[in-house]
């Protein structure tokens, strides 16, 4: 796309939260299905065709259930970072239970890939003002960057007024790469991932990334492999899974758009792993 050329020198971070939909987004005691395997394969295939490397924030619980996921990602040259083990919200955990969950996830990644992760993303962006202990704990466990803070006044997550671009945590050496927002009328709005990527018009998403890049900053796009699995919510609901009609509609809506949206972004902007964008790759 000609209009994107001026911003093509800046590399953005492409990030994938690797988890199984129902267990991570409906109820955390639900079983991990094998759909995550098929969904990951579809996404890896797209990235391979486009020659793009990404960061996968891997959920321990899904990778323990399907031990071939991480080796496949690693052998395709992508970065593996941690999304914790059980997908519990950080602001509902104690520092002790957070440490236990984090260590479990790091050990599993090391066991399955032979490498320790240097990146972390909190489940559902659940790092808030009430969890200042998160940063120092992450650095103690070898984590160098986090991408866990949405600088918005969200209903379910976010820290209003937090910086919008990569910066160091005030209390430790951790680098935070906040989720990309667009600023309008004095407020930050989420724009480049998950439900926002599905629901917002494509030109708003690409316009936002271009605007961020023009300001000299990298953007971060995030998706989940299950967002390309169009029929998952309705099929699981028909099979008797505890999925309300409302949840089913909300979470199915425009899943059919995701693959095309992502492809268009990969064609219009330059992307790489978060570690590479932040200069942490050796
Ligand atoms: Zn997640």
PDB file of C-alpha atoms and ligand atoms in Angstrom:
ATOM      1  CA  UNK A   1       0.000   0.000   0.000  1.00  0.00           C
ATOM      2  CA  UNK A   2       1.515   3.286  -1.101  1.00  0.00           C
ATOM      3  CA  UNK A   3       0.063   5.220   1.797  1.00  0.00           C
ATOM      4  CA  UNK A   4       1.866   2.997   4.290  1.00  0.00           C
ATOM      5  CA  UNK A   5       5.282   3.394   2.686  1.00  0.00           C
ATOM      6  CA  UNK A   6       6.332   6.387   4.732  1.00  0.00           C
ATOM      7  CA  UNK A   7       5.937   4.393   7.943  1.00  0.00           C
ATOM      8  CA  UNK A   8       7.553   1.194   6.661  1.00  0.00           C
ATOM      9  CA  UNK A   9      10.923   1.901   8.205  1.00  0.00           C
ATOM     10  CA  UNK A  10       9.524   1.423  11.703  1.00  0.00           C
ATOM     11  CA  UNK A  11       9.021  -2.118  12.920  1.00  0.00           C
ATOM     12  CA  UNK A  12       5.958  -2.930  15.022  1.00  0.00           C
ATOM     13  CA  UNK A  13       5.476  -5.845  17.394  1.00  0.00           C
ATOM     14  CA  UNK A  14       3.152  -8.668  16.398  1.00  0.00           C
ATOM     15  CA  UNK A  15       2.002 -10.595  19.440  1.00  0.00           C
ATOM     16  CA  UNK A  16      -0.158 -13.672  19.839  1.00  0.00           C
ATOM     17  CA  UNK A  17      -1.694 -14.799  23.100  1.00  0.00           C
ATOM     18  CA  UNK A  18      -1.539 -18.575  22.790  1.00  0.00           C
ATOM     19  CA  UNK A  19      -4.402 -20.098  24.737  1.00  0.00           C
ATOM     20  CA  UNK A  20      -7.595 -22.094  24.240  1.00  0.00           C
ATOM     21  CA  UNK A  21     -10.705 -19.938  24.022  1.00  0.00           C
ATOM     22  CA  UNK A  22     -13.146 -21.494  26.491  1.00  0.00           C
ATOM     23  CA  UNK A  23     -10.563 -22.084  29.230  1.00  0.00           C
ATOM     24  CA  UNK A  24      -9.072 -18.603  28.942  1.00  0.00           C
ATOM     25  CA  UNK A  25     -12.123 -16.510  28.058  1.00  0.00           C
ATOM     26  CA  UNK A  26     -15.139 -18.330  29.502  1.00  0.00           C
ATOM     27  CA  UNK A  27     -14.158 -20.189  32.689  1.00  0.00           C
ATOM     28  CA  UNK A  28     -10.687 -21.098  33.828  1.00  0.00           C
ATOM     29  CA  UNK A  29     -11.640 -24.576  35.074  1.00  0.00           C
ATOM     30  CA  UNK A  30     -12.859 -25.701  31.627  1.00  0.00           C
ATOM     31  CA  UNK A  31     -10.744 -28.257  29.766  1.00  0.00           C
ATOM     32  CA  UNK A  32      -8.271 -27.254  27.047  1.00  0.00           C
ATOM     33  CA  UNK A  33      -9.573 -28.417  23.664  1.00  0.00           C
ATOM     34  CA  UNK A  34      -7.545 -29.559  20.666  1.00  0.00           C
ATOM     35  CA  UNK A  35      -8.882 -26.612  18.656  1.00  0.00           C
ATOM     36  CA  UNK A  36      -5.871 -24.639  19.883  1.00  0.00           C
ATOM     37  CA  UNK A  37      -3.631 -27.008  17.879  1.00  0.00           C
ATOM     38  CA  UNK A  38      -5.521 -26.488  14.616  1.00  0.00           C
ATOM     39  CA  UNK A  39      -5.841 -22.738  15.198  1.00  0.00           C
ATOM     40  CA  UNK A  40      -2.131 -22.346  15.878  1.00  0.00           C
ATOM     41  CA  UNK A  41      -1.261 -24.308  12.720  1.00  0.00           C
ATOM     42  CA  UNK A  42      -3.412 -21.954  10.647  1.00  0.00           C
ATOM     43  CA  UNK A  43      -1.724 -18.897  12.119  1.00  0.00           C
ATOM     44  CA  UNK A  44       1.812 -20.301  11.770  1.00  0.00           C
ATOM     45  CA  UNK A  45       1.040 -21.032   8.149  1.00  0.00           C
ATOM     46  CA  UNK A  46      -0.039 -17.422   7.515  1.00  0.00           C
ATOM     47  CA  UNK A  47       3.065 -16.009   9.233  1.00  0.00           C
ATOM     48  CA  UNK A  48       5.256 -18.372   7.248  1.00  0.00           C
ATOM     49  CA  UNK A  49       3.686 -17.274   3.960  1.00  0.00           C
ATOM     50  CA  UNK A  50       4.209 -13.628   4.894  1.00  0.00           C
ATOM     51  CA  UNK A  51       7.731 -14.181   6.257  1.00  0.00           C
ATOM     52  CA  UNK A  52       6.868 -12.494   9.568  1.00  0.00           C
ATOM     53  CA  UNK A  53       8.187 -13.412  13.018  1.00  0.00           C
ATOM     54  CA  UNK A  54       5.979 -12.821  16.039  1.00  0.00           C
ATOM     55  CA  UNK A  55       6.023 -13.135  19.817  1.00  0.00           C
ATOM     56  CA  UNK A  56       3.797 -15.846  21.264  1.00  0.00           C
ATOM     57  CA  UNK A  57       2.741 -15.217  24.865  1.00  0.00           C
ATOM     58  CA  UNK A  58       2.173 -18.838  25.764  1.00  0.00           C
ATOM     59  CA  UNK A  59      -0.253 -19.954  28.431  1.00  0.00           C
ATOM     60  CA  UNK A  60       1.322 -22.777  30.456  1.00  0.00           C
ATOM     61  CA  UNK A  61      -1.881 -24.733  30.910  1.00  0.00           C
ATOM     62  CA  UNK A  62      -2.525 -25.001  27.152  1.00  0.00           C
ATOM     63  CA  UNK A  63       1.096 -25.906  26.390  1.00  0.00           C
ATOM     64  CA  UNK A  64       1.179 -28.610  29.074  1.00  0.00           C
ATOM     65  CA  UNK A  65      -1.925 -30.181  27.507  1.00  0.00           C
ATOM     66  CA  UNK A  66      -0.477 -29.959  23.985  1.00  0.00           C
ATOM     67  CA  UNK A  67       3.299 -30.323  24.276  1.00  0.00           C
ATOM     68  CA  UNK A  68       3.896 -29.992  20.523  1.00  0.00           C
ATOM     69  CA  UNK A  69       2.745 -26.348  20.335  1.00  0.00           C
ATOM     70  CA  UNK A  70       5.869 -24.620  21.643  1.00  0.00           C
ATOM     71  CA  UNK A  71       8.416 -26.715  19.733  1.00  0.00           C
ATOM     72  CA  UNK A  72       6.495 -25.931  16.505  1.00  0.00           C
ATOM     73  CA  UNK A  73       6.545 -22.200  17.271  1.00  0.00           C
ATOM     74  CA  UNK A  74      10.221 -22.205  18.235  1.00  0.00           C
ATOM     75  CA  UNK A  75      11.306 -24.140  15.159  1.00  0.00           C
ATOM     76  CA  UNK A  76       9.506 -21.603  12.947  1.00  0.00           C
ATOM     77  CA  UNK A  77      11.787 -18.909  14.431  1.00  0.00           C
ATOM     78  CA  UNK A  78       9.236 -17.027  16.555  1.00  0.00           C
ATOM     79  CA  UNK A  79       9.791 -15.713  20.071  1.00  0.00           C
ATOM     80  CA  UNK A  80       8.155 -17.512  22.985  1.00  0.00           C
ATOM     81  CA  UNK A  81       7.248 -15.405  26.011  1.00  0.00           C
ATOM     82  CA  UNK A  82       5.008 -16.224  28.976  1.00  0.00           C
ATOM     83  CA  UNK A  83       1.325 -15.518  29.565  1.00  0.00           C
ATOM     84  CA  UNK A  84       1.465 -17.216  32.984  1.00  0.00           C
ATOM     85  CA  UNK A  85       0.227 -20.719  33.710  1.00  0.00           C
ATOM     86  CA  UNK A  86      -3.456 -20.763  34.612  1.00  0.00           C
ATOM     87  CA  UNK A  87      -4.816 -17.474  33.208  1.00  0.00           C
ATOM     88  CA  UNK A  88      -5.791 -16.145  36.636  1.00  0.00           C
ATOM     89  CA  UNK A  89      -6.192 -12.377  36.767  1.00  0.00           C
ATOM     90  CA  UNK A  90      -3.134 -10.768  38.378  1.00  0.00           C
ATOM     91  CA  UNK A  91      -5.153  -8.306  40.467  1.00  0.00           C
ATOM     92  CA  UNK A  92      -6.917 -11.275  42.049  1.00  0.00           C
ATOM     93  CA  UNK A  93      -3.649 -12.995  42.980  1.00  0.00           C
ATOM     94  CA  UNK A  94      -1.318 -12.487  45.917  1.00  0.00           C
ATOM     95  CA  UNK A  95       2.377 -11.874  45.224  1.00  0.00           C
ATOM     96  CA  UNK A  96       3.000 -15.450  46.442  1.00  0.00           C
ATOM     97  CA  UNK A  97       0.473 -17.080  44.139  1.00  0.00           C
ATOM     98  CA  UNK A  98       1.712 -14.886  41.274  1.00  0.00           C
ATOM     99  CA  UNK A  99       5.284 -16.123  41.802  1.00  0.00           C
ATOM    100  CA  UNK A 100       4.122 -19.754  41.836  1.00  0.00           C
ATOM    101  CA  UNK A 101       2.113 -19.337  38.625  1.00  0.00           C
ATOM    102  CA  UNK A 102       4.936 -17.453  36.874  1.00  0.00           C
ATOM    103  CA  UNK A 103       7.618 -19.990  37.860  1.00  0.00           C
ATOM    104  CA  UNK A 104       5.459 -22.866  36.678  1.00  0.00           C
ATOM    105  CA  UNK A 105       4.991 -21.218  33.284  1.00  0.00           C
ATOM    106  CA  UNK A 106       8.691 -20.364  32.866  1.00  0.00           C
ATOM    107  CA  UNK A 107       9.763 -23.889  33.808  1.00  0.00           C
ATOM    108  CA  UNK A 108       7.342 -25.407  31.317  1.00  0.00           C
ATOM    109  CA  UNK A 109       8.614 -23.178  28.483  1.00  0.00           C
ATOM    110  CA  UNK A 110      12.203 -24.035  29.367  1.00  0.00           C
ATOM    111  CA  UNK A 111      11.393 -27.745  29.491  1.00  0.00           C
ATOM    112  CA  UNK A 112       9.640 -27.722  26.119  1.00  0.00           C
ATOM    113  CA  UNK A 113      11.955 -25.362  24.194  1.00  0.00           C
ATOM    114  CA  UNK A 114      15.270 -25.299  26.067  1.00  0.00           C
ATOM    115  CA  UNK A 115      15.061 -21.499  26.475  1.00  0.00           C
ATOM    116  CA  UNK A 116      13.837 -19.220  29.215  1.00  0.00           C
ATOM    117  CA  UNK A 117      11.397 -16.487  28.161  1.00  0.00           C
ATOM    118  CA  UNK A 118      12.298 -12.805  28.621  1.00  0.00           C
ATOM    119  CA  UNK A 119       8.801 -11.411  28.001  1.00  0.00           C
ATOM    120  CA  UNK A 120       5.537 -11.524  29.945  1.00  0.00           C
ATOM    121  CA  UNK A 121       1.929 -10.568  29.278  1.00  0.00           C
ATOM    122  CA  UNK A 122      -0.633 -10.636  32.085  1.00  0.00           C
ATOM    123  CA  UNK A 123      -3.860 -12.550  31.469  1.00  0.00           C
ATOM    124  CA  UNK A 124      -6.510 -10.086  30.287  1.00  0.00           C
ATOM    125  CA  UNK A 125      -4.093  -7.143  30.847  1.00  0.00           C
ATOM    126  CA  UNK A 126      -4.803  -7.496  34.569  1.00  0.00           C
ATOM    127  CA  UNK A 127      -1.844  -5.429  35.811  1.00  0.00           C
ATOM    128  CA  UNK A 128      -3.385  -2.429  37.540  1.00  0.00           C
ATOM    129  CA  UNK A 129      -2.409   0.253  40.035  1.00  0.00           C
ATOM    130  CA  UNK A 130      -3.163  -2.261  42.790  1.00  0.00           C
ATOM    131  CA  UNK A 131      -0.386  -4.626  41.634  1.00  0.00           C
ATOM    132  CA  UNK A 132       2.882  -2.612  41.850  1.00  0.00           C
ATOM    133  CA  UNK A 133       4.703  -5.775  43.058  1.00  0.00           C
ATOM    134  CA  UNK A 134       4.421  -7.407  39.630  1.00  0.00           C
ATOM    135  CA  UNK A 135       7.410  -5.642  37.998  1.00  0.00           C
ATOM    136  CA  UNK A 136      10.062  -6.466  40.625  1.00  0.00           C
ATOM    137  CA  UNK A 137       8.878 -10.113  40.740  1.00  0.00           C
ATOM    138  CA  UNK A 138       9.111 -10.419  36.963  1.00  0.00           C
ATOM    139  CA  UNK A 139      12.676  -9.054  36.851  1.00  0.00           C
ATOM    140  CA  UNK A 140      13.727 -11.407  39.680  1.00  0.00           C
ATOM    141  CA  UNK A 141      12.677 -14.272  37.420  1.00  0.00           C
ATOM    142  CA  UNK A 142      14.623 -13.138  34.367  1.00  0.00           C
ATOM    143  CA  UNK A 143      11.792 -11.294  32.615  1.00  0.00           C
ATOM    144  CA  UNK A 144      13.084  -8.174  30.836  1.00  0.00           C
ATOM    145  CA  UNK A 145       9.897  -6.781  29.359  1.00  0.00           C
ATOM    146  CA  UNK A 146       6.167  -6.864  29.948  1.00  0.00           C
ATOM    147  CA  UNK A 147       3.277  -6.018  27.640  1.00  0.00           C
ATOM    148  CA  UNK A 148       0.502  -6.040  30.194  1.00  0.00           C
ATOM    149  CA  UNK A 149      -0.774  -2.506  30.626  1.00  0.00           C
ATOM    150  CA  UNK A 150      -3.591  -0.974  28.652  1.00  0.00           C
ATOM    151  CA  UNK A 151      -3.327   2.815  29.187  1.00  0.00           C
ATOM    152  CA  UNK A 152      -7.097   3.258  29.177  1.00  0.00           C
ATOM    153  CA  UNK A 153      -9.869   3.751  31.706  1.00  0.00           C
ATOM    154  CA  UNK A 154     -11.382   0.346  30.909  1.00  0.00           C
ATOM    155  CA  UNK A 155     -14.276  -1.362  32.621  1.00  0.00           C
ATOM    156  CA  UNK A 156     -12.438  -4.658  33.005  1.00  0.00           C
ATOM    157  CA  UNK A 157      -8.812  -3.565  32.727  1.00  0.00           C
ATOM    158  CA  UNK A 158      -6.476  -0.665  32.157  1.00  0.00           C
ATOM    159  CA  UNK A 159      -4.532   2.070  33.940  1.00  0.00           C
ATOM    160  CA  UNK A 160      -5.854   5.468  32.925  1.00  0.00           C
ATOM    161  CA  UNK A 161      -3.021   7.941  32.459  1.00  0.00           C
ATOM    162  CA  UNK A 162      -0.284   5.294  32.106  1.00  0.00           C
ATOM    163  CA  UNK A 163       2.322   6.029  29.395  1.00  0.00           C
ATOM    164  CA  UNK A 164       1.279   4.960  25.880  1.00  0.00           C
ATOM    165  CA  UNK A 165       4.683   3.903  24.581  1.00  0.00           C
ATOM    166  CA  UNK A 166       7.554   1.645  25.740  1.00  0.00           C
ATOM    167  CA  UNK A 167       9.088   2.844  29.022  1.00  0.00           C
ATOM    168  CA  UNK A 168      10.751   1.516  32.170  1.00  0.00           C
ATOM    169  CA  UNK A 169       8.682   0.667  35.219  1.00  0.00           C
ATOM    170  CA  UNK A 170       9.325   3.256  37.959  1.00  0.00           C
ATOM    171  CA  UNK A 171      10.161   0.590  40.552  1.00  0.00           C
ATOM    172  CA  UNK A 172      12.478  -1.751  38.631  1.00  0.00           C
ATOM    173  CA  UNK A 173      14.409  -2.406  35.453  1.00  0.00           C
ATOM    174  CA  UNK A 174      11.444  -3.910  33.588  1.00  0.00           C
ATOM    175  CA  UNK A 175      10.491  -2.384  30.223  1.00  0.00           C
ATOM    176  CA  UNK A 176       6.757  -2.059  29.651  1.00  0.00           C
ATOM    177  CA  UNK A 177       5.406  -2.099  26.094  1.00  0.00           C
ATOM    178  CA  UNK A 178       1.819  -0.868  26.617  1.00  0.00           C
ATOM    179  CA  UNK A 179      -0.972  -1.982  24.319  1.00  0.00           C
ATOM    180  CA  UNK A 180      -1.447   0.442  21.469  1.00  0.00           C
ATOM    181  CA  UNK A 181      -4.053   3.150  21.814  1.00  0.00           C
ATOM    182  CA  UNK A 182      -5.162   6.137  19.828  1.00  0.00           C
ATOM    183  CA  UNK A 183      -5.598   9.480  21.582  1.00  0.00           C
ATOM    184  CA  UNK A 184      -8.712  11.507  20.876  1.00  0.00           C
ATOM    185  CA  UNK A 185     -10.394  14.302  22.878  1.00  0.00           C
ATOM    186  CA  UNK A 186      -7.929  13.841  25.724  1.00  0.00           C
ATOM    187  CA  UNK A 187      -8.625  10.125  26.106  1.00  0.00           C
ATOM    188  CA  UNK A 188      -6.873   6.939  25.003  1.00  0.00           C
ATOM    189  CA  UNK A 189      -8.844   4.368  23.043  1.00  0.00           C
ATOM    190  CA  UNK A 190      -7.835   0.741  22.434  1.00  0.00           C
ATOM    191  CA  UNK A 191      -7.424  -0.055  18.796  1.00  0.00           C
ATOM    192  CA  UNK A 192      -5.030  -2.757  17.679  1.00  0.00           C
ATOM    193  CA  UNK A 193      -6.011  -6.173  18.885  1.00  0.00           C
ATOM    194  CA  UNK A 194      -8.534  -8.748  20.024  1.00  0.00           C
ATOM    195  CA  UNK A 195     -12.147  -7.555  19.877  1.00  0.00           C
ATOM    196  CA  UNK A 196     -11.076  -4.076  18.747  1.00  0.00           C
ATOM    197  CA  UNK A 197      -9.349  -5.526  15.699  1.00  0.00           C
ATOM    198  CA  UNK A 198     -12.484  -7.522  14.890  1.00  0.00           C
ATOM    199  CA  UNK A 199     -15.059  -4.803  15.495  1.00  0.00           C
ATOM    200  CA  UNK A 200     -13.440  -1.542  14.379  1.00  0.00           C
ATOM    201  CA  UNK A 201     -13.311  -0.650  10.675  1.00  0.00           C
ATOM    202  CA  UNK A 202      -9.970  -1.780   9.187  1.00  0.00           C
ATOM    203  CA  UNK A 203      -9.024   1.746   8.138  1.00  0.00           C
ATOM    204  CA  UNK A 204      -9.252   2.937  11.760  1.00  0.00           C
ATOM    205  CA  UNK A 205      -6.861   0.225  12.891  1.00  0.00           C
ATOM    206  CA  UNK A 206      -4.333   0.854  10.111  1.00  0.00           C
ATOM    207  CA  UNK A 207      -4.743   4.635  10.487  1.00  0.00           C
ATOM    208  CA  UNK A 208      -3.948   4.323  14.195  1.00  0.00           C
ATOM    209  CA  UNK A 209      -0.815   2.263  13.605  1.00  0.00           C
ATOM    210  CA  UNK A 210       0.324   4.732  10.969  1.00  0.00           C
ATOM    211  CA  UNK A 211      -0.280   7.637  13.335  1.00  0.00           C
ATOM    212  CA  UNK A 212       1.700   5.971  16.133  1.00  0.00           C
ATOM    213  CA  UNK A 213       4.554   5.188  13.720  1.00  0.00           C
ATOM    214  CA  UNK A 214       4.568   8.754  12.406  1.00  0.00           C
ATOM    215  CA  UNK A 215       5.095   9.885  15.970  1.00  0.00           C
ATOM    216  CA  UNK A 216       8.247   7.743  15.981  1.00  0.00           C
ATOM    217  CA  UNK A 217       6.847   4.907  18.122  1.00  0.00           C
ATOM    218  CA  UNK A 218       6.308   1.227  17.416  1.00  0.00           C
ATOM    219  CA  UNK A 219       2.780  -0.167  17.760  1.00  0.00           C
ATOM    220  CA  UNK A 220       1.786  -3.549  19.125  1.00  0.00           C
ATOM    221  CA  UNK A 221      -0.894  -5.706  17.531  1.00  0.00           C
ATOM    222  CA  UNK A 222      -2.293  -8.656  19.496  1.00  0.00           C
ATOM    223  CA  UNK A 223      -4.482 -11.537  18.454  1.00  0.00           C
ATOM    224  CA  UNK A 224      -5.466 -14.980  19.687  1.00  0.00           C
ATOM    225  CA  UNK A 225      -5.293 -18.028  17.385  1.00  0.00           C
ATOM    226  CA  UNK A 226      -8.920 -18.833  18.301  1.00  0.00           C
ATOM    227  CA  UNK A 227     -10.118 -15.575  16.774  1.00  0.00           C
ATOM    228  CA  UNK A 228      -9.687 -17.191  13.345  1.00  0.00           C
ATOM    229  CA  UNK A 229     -11.872 -20.157  14.428  1.00  0.00           C
ATOM    230  CA  UNK A 230     -15.201 -18.765  13.254  1.00  0.00           C
ATOM    231  CA  UNK A 231     -17.601 -21.468  14.518  1.00  0.00           C
ATOM    232  CA  UNK A 232     -15.983 -22.299  17.841  1.00  0.00           C
ATOM    233  CA  UNK A 233     -18.376 -20.525  20.248  1.00  0.00           C
ATOM    234  CA  UNK A 234     -21.541 -21.793  18.557  1.00  0.00           C
ATOM    235  CA  UNK A 235     -20.209 -25.351  18.179  1.00  0.00           C
ATOM    236  CA  UNK A 236     -19.146 -25.605  21.817  1.00  0.00           C
ATOM    237  CA  UNK A 237     -22.469 -24.145  22.921  1.00  0.00           C
ATOM    238  CA  UNK A 238     -24.341 -26.750  20.861  1.00  0.00           C
ATOM    239  CA  UNK A 239     -22.203 -29.441  22.487  1.00  0.00           C
ATOM    240  CA  UNK A 240     -23.479 -28.283  25.884  1.00  0.00           C
ATOM    241  CA  UNK A 241     -20.524 -26.191  27.090  1.00  0.00           C
ATOM    242  CA  UNK A 242     -21.495 -23.505  29.641  1.00  0.00           C
ATOM    243  CA  UNK A 243     -21.528 -20.642  27.147  1.00  0.00           C
ATOM    244  CA  UNK A 244     -24.337 -18.117  27.338  1.00  0.00           C
ATOM    245  CA  UNK A 245     -26.017 -16.931  24.192  1.00  0.00           C
ATOM    246  CA  UNK A 246     -24.714 -13.422  24.844  1.00  0.00           C
ATOM    247  CA  UNK A 247     -21.114 -14.618  25.236  1.00  0.00           C
ATOM    248  CA  UNK A 248     -21.500 -16.726  22.130  1.00  0.00           C
ATOM    249  CA  UNK A 249     -22.639 -13.748  20.038  1.00  0.00           C
ATOM    250  CA  UNK A 250     -20.079 -11.350  21.514  1.00  0.00           C
ATOM    251  CA  UNK A 251     -17.163 -13.689  20.968  1.00  0.00           C
ATOM    252  CA  UNK A 252     -18.151 -14.998  17.525  1.00  0.00           C
ATOM    253  CA  UNK A 253     -18.854 -11.618  16.037  1.00  0.00           C
ATOM    254  CA  UNK A 254     -16.614 -10.865  13.069  1.00  0.00           C
ATOM    255  CA  UNK A 255     -14.201 -13.716  13.746  1.00  0.00           C
ATOM    256  CA  UNK A 256     -14.532 -14.300   9.998  1.00  0.00           C
ATOM    257  CA  UNK A 257     -12.775 -10.971   9.407  1.00  0.00           C
ATOM    258  CA  UNK A 258      -9.669 -11.656  11.447  1.00  0.00           C
ATOM    259  CA  UNK A 259      -7.561 -13.569   8.961  1.00  0.00           C
ATOM    260  CA  UNK A 260      -8.155 -10.940   6.245  1.00  0.00           C
ATOM    261  CA  UNK A 261      -7.512  -8.089   8.675  1.00  0.00           C
ATOM    262  CA  UNK A 262      -4.270  -9.587   9.862  1.00  0.00           C
ATOM    263  CA  UNK A 263      -3.139 -10.326   6.318  1.00  0.00           C
ATOM    264  CA  UNK A 264      -3.811  -6.710   5.316  1.00  0.00           C
ATOM    265  CA  UNK A 265      -1.819  -5.413   8.291  1.00  0.00           C
ATOM    266  CA  UNK A 266       1.091  -7.733   7.503  1.00  0.00           C
ATOM    267  CA  UNK A 267       1.039  -6.419   3.918  1.00  0.00           C
ATOM    268  CA  UNK A 268       0.936  -2.762   4.998  1.00  0.00           C
ATOM    269  CA  UNK A 269       3.348  -2.571   7.931  1.00  0.00           C
ATOM    270  CA  UNK A 270       6.594  -4.114   9.046  1.00  0.00           C
ATOM    271  CA  UNK A 271       6.332  -6.462  12.038  1.00  0.00           C
ATOM    272  CA  UNK A 272       8.669  -8.539  14.168  1.00  0.00           C
ATOM    273  CA  UNK A 273       8.923 -10.008  17.659  1.00  0.00           C
ATOM    274  CA  UNK A 274       8.559  -7.767  20.679  1.00  0.00           C
ATOM    275  CA  UNK A 275      12.053  -8.714  21.906  1.00  0.00           C
ATOM    276  CA  UNK A 276      13.455  -7.595  18.566  1.00  0.00           C
ATOM    277  CA  UNK A 277      11.522  -4.292  18.548  1.00  0.00           C
ATOM    278  CA  UNK A 278      12.755  -3.563  22.084  1.00  0.00           C
ATOM    279  CA  UNK A 279      16.359  -4.548  21.267  1.00  0.00           C
ATOM    280  CA  UNK A 280      16.418  -7.609  23.534  1.00  0.00           C
ATOM    281  CA  UNK A 281      17.150 -10.168  20.845  1.00  0.00           C
ATOM    282  CA  UNK A 282      20.616 -11.662  20.596  1.00  0.00           C
TER     283      UNK A 282
HETATM  284 ZN1  LIG B   1      -5.076 -14.563  27.596  1.00  0.00          ZN
END
